[in-house]
C-alpha positions as MATLAB code, in Angstrom:
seq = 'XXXXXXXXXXXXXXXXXXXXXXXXXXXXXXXXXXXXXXXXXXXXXXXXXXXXXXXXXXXXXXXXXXXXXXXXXXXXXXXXXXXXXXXXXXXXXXXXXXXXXXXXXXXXXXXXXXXXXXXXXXXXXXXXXXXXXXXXXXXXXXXXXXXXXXXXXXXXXXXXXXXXXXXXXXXXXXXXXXXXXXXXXXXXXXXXXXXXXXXXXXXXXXXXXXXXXXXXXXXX';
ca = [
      66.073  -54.917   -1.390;
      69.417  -54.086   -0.253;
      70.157  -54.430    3.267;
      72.433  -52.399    4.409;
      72.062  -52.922    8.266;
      69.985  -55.032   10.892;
      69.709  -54.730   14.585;
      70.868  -57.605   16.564;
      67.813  -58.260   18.163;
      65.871  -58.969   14.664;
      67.866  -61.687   14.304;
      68.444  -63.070   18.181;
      65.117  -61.935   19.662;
      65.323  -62.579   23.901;
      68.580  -63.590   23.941;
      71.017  -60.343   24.128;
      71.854  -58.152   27.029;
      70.146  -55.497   28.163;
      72.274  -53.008   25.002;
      70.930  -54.942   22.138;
      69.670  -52.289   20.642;
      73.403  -50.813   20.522;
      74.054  -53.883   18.336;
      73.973  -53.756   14.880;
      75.367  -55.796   11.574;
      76.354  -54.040    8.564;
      76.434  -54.981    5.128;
      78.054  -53.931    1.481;
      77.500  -55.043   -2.187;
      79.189  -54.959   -5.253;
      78.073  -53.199   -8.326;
      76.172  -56.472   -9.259;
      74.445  -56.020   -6.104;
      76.508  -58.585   -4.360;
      77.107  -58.803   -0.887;
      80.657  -58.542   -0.309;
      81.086  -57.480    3.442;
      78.915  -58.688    6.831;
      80.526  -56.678    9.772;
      79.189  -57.923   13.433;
      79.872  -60.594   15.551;
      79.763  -62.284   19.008;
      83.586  -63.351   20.622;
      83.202  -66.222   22.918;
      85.123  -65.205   25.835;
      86.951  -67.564   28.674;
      84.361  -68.950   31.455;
      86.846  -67.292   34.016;
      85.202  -63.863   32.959;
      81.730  -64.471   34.212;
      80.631  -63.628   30.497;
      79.471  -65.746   27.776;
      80.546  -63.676   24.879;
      80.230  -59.660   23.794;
      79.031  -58.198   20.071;
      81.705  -56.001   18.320;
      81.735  -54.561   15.262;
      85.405  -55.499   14.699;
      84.488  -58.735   12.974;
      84.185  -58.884    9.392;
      83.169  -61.576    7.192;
      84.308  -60.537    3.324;
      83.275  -62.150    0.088;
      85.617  -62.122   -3.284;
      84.161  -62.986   -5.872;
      86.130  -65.135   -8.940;
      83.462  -65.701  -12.248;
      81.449  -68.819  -10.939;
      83.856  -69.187   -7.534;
      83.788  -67.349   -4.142;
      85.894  -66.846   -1.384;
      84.653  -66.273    2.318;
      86.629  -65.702    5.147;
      86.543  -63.551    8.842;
      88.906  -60.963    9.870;
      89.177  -59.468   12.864;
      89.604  -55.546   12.658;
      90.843  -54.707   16.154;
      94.360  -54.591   17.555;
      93.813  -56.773   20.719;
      92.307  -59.391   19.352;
      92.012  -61.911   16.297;
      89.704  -64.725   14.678;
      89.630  -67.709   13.047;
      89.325  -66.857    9.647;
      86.869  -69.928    9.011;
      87.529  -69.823    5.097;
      84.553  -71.232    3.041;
      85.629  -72.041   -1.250;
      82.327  -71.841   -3.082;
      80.984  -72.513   -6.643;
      77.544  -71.585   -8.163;
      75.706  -72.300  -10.907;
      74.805  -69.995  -14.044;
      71.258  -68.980  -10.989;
      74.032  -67.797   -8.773;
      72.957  -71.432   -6.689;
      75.354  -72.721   -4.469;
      76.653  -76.418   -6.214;
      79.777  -76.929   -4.159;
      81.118  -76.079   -1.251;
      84.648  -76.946    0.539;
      85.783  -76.112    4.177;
      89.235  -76.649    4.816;
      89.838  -77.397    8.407;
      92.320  -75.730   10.362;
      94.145  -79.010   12.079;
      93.575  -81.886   10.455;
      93.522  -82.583    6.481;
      91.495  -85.296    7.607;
      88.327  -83.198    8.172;
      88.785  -80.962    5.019;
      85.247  -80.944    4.091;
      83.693  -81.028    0.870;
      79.295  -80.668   -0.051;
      77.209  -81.109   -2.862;
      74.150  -78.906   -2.992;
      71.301  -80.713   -5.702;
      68.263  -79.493   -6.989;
      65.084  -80.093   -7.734;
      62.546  -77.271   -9.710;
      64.848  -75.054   -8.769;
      64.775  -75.462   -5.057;
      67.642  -77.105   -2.699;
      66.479  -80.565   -2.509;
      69.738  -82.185   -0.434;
      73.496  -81.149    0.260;
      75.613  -84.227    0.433;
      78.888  -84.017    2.637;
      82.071  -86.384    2.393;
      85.322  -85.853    4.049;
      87.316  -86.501    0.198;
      90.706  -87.348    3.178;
      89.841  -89.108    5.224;
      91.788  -92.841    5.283;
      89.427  -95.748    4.419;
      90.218  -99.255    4.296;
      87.888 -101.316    1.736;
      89.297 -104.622    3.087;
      88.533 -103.551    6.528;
      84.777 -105.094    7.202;
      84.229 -102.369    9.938;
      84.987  -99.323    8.302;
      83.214  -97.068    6.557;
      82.642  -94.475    3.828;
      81.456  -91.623    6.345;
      78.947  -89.161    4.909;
      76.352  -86.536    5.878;
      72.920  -85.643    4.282;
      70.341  -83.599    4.718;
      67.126  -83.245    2.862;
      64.812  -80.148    2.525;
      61.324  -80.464    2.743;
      58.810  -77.977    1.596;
      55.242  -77.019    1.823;
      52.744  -75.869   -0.908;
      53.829  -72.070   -0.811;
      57.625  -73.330   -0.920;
      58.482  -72.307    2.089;
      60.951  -74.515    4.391;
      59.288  -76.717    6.589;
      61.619  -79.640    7.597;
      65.490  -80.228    7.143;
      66.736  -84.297    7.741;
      70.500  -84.207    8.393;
      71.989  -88.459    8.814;
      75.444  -89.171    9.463;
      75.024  -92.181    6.114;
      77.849  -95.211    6.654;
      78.413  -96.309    3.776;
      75.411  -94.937    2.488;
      73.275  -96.235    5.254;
      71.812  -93.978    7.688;
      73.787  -94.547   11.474;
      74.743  -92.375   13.812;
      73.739  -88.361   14.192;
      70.692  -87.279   13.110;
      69.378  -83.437   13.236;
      66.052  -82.700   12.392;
      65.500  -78.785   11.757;
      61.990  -77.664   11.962;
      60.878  -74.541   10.737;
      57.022  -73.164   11.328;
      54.790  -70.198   11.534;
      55.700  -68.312    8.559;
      54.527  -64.751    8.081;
      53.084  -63.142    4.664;
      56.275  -60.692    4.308;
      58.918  -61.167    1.661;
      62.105  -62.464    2.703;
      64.890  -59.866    2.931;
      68.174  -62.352    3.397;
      68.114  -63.373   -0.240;
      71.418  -62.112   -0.691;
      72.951  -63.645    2.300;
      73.257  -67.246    1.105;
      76.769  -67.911    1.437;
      76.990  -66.478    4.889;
      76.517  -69.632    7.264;
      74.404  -67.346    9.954;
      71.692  -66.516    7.332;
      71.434  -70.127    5.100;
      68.485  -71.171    6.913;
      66.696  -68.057    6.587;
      67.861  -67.492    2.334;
      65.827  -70.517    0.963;
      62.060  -69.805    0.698;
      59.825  -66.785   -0.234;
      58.598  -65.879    3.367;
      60.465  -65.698    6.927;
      59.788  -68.040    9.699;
      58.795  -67.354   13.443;
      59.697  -70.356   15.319;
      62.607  -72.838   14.822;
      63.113  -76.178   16.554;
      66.338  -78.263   15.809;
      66.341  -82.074   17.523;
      69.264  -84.099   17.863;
      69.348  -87.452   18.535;
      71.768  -90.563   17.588;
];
């Protein structure tokens, strides 16, 4: 199916004010039924305000689309305010699978960042991440390669179940670890197929059914 809106509180259930149901994301496709356009957001606002953050629909995220290479980046649609655009380079695979993906970073070259998404039956099995800039002395006994996995775990219907993120150095596991749990699944088909290259909706793209509770653990 072809979303073409969601209310705010599907996706952020006891966590809005008391308007939620004012709040709403849009979405558009291509002729390919592509999405192409996400409109909704939260702005973080200063801690002087008393506020945490508003929605507006004045945020766009847009999606151009190159033969096997997209392009995804937020604009701001209002006149008193802008955002970061957060531009995301992607390239798929002849199943429209994500098999590379590069974040520039906005201050530093150092932390342009580059993933590997593999594969295994068909399913997202881990997405490697270097940092392809970052200075690294070989000689140097105490530094390090730094890298990031994360593995994806299923069960029997191929639903998500587990996600194991490690900061590696030089391939050894060190440092951060995040371990993203996902449970309770419900019988329903999952509607955010479509929505894979939109960072907000990744979790929720990968598996047949949806999930109802979500855990995430981070420890060093």
């Amino acid at each position: 199916p072809l979303i073409t809106k969601i209310a705010a509180a599907v996706l952020y259930p006891g966590s809005l004010p008391f308007n939620n149901a004012e709040m709403t994301f849009y979405y558009q496709y291509d002729g390919n039924q592509r999405l192409t356009k996400a409109t909704g957001g939260f702005i973080n606002t200063s801690g002087s305000t008393g506020l945490g953050g508003f929605f507006t629909d004045k945020i766009e995220t847009n999606l151009k689309y190159d033969n096997d290479k997209v392009t995804v980046e937020d604009i701001s649609t209002a006149s008193d305010f802008t955002v970061p655009k957060n531009t995301k380079y992607f390239k798929l695979n002849s199943s429209n699978q994500i098999i590379e993906k590069e974040i520039p970073d906005r201050i530093s070259e150092y932390w342009y960042e580059r993933q590997l998404y593999g594969y295994k039956n068909g399913m997202l099995d881990e997405i490697t991440t270097t940092l392809p800039n970052m200075p690294y002395d070989a000689t140097d006994p105490n530094d390090y390669i730094q890298t990031y996995s994360e593995k994806f775990l299923y069960n029997d219907s191929k639903n998500l179940i587990r996600t194991e993120y490690y900061e590696l150095q030089n391939g050894v596991k060190k440092g951060e670890k995040i371990i993203r749990t996902f449970e309770n699944y419900d019988k329903s088909y999952n509607p955010f197929k479509r929505f894979t290259l939109v960072d907000d909706y990744f979790y929720r793209c990968l598996y047949p059914n949806n999930f109802r509770n979500y855990k995430e653990e981070k420890t060093q």
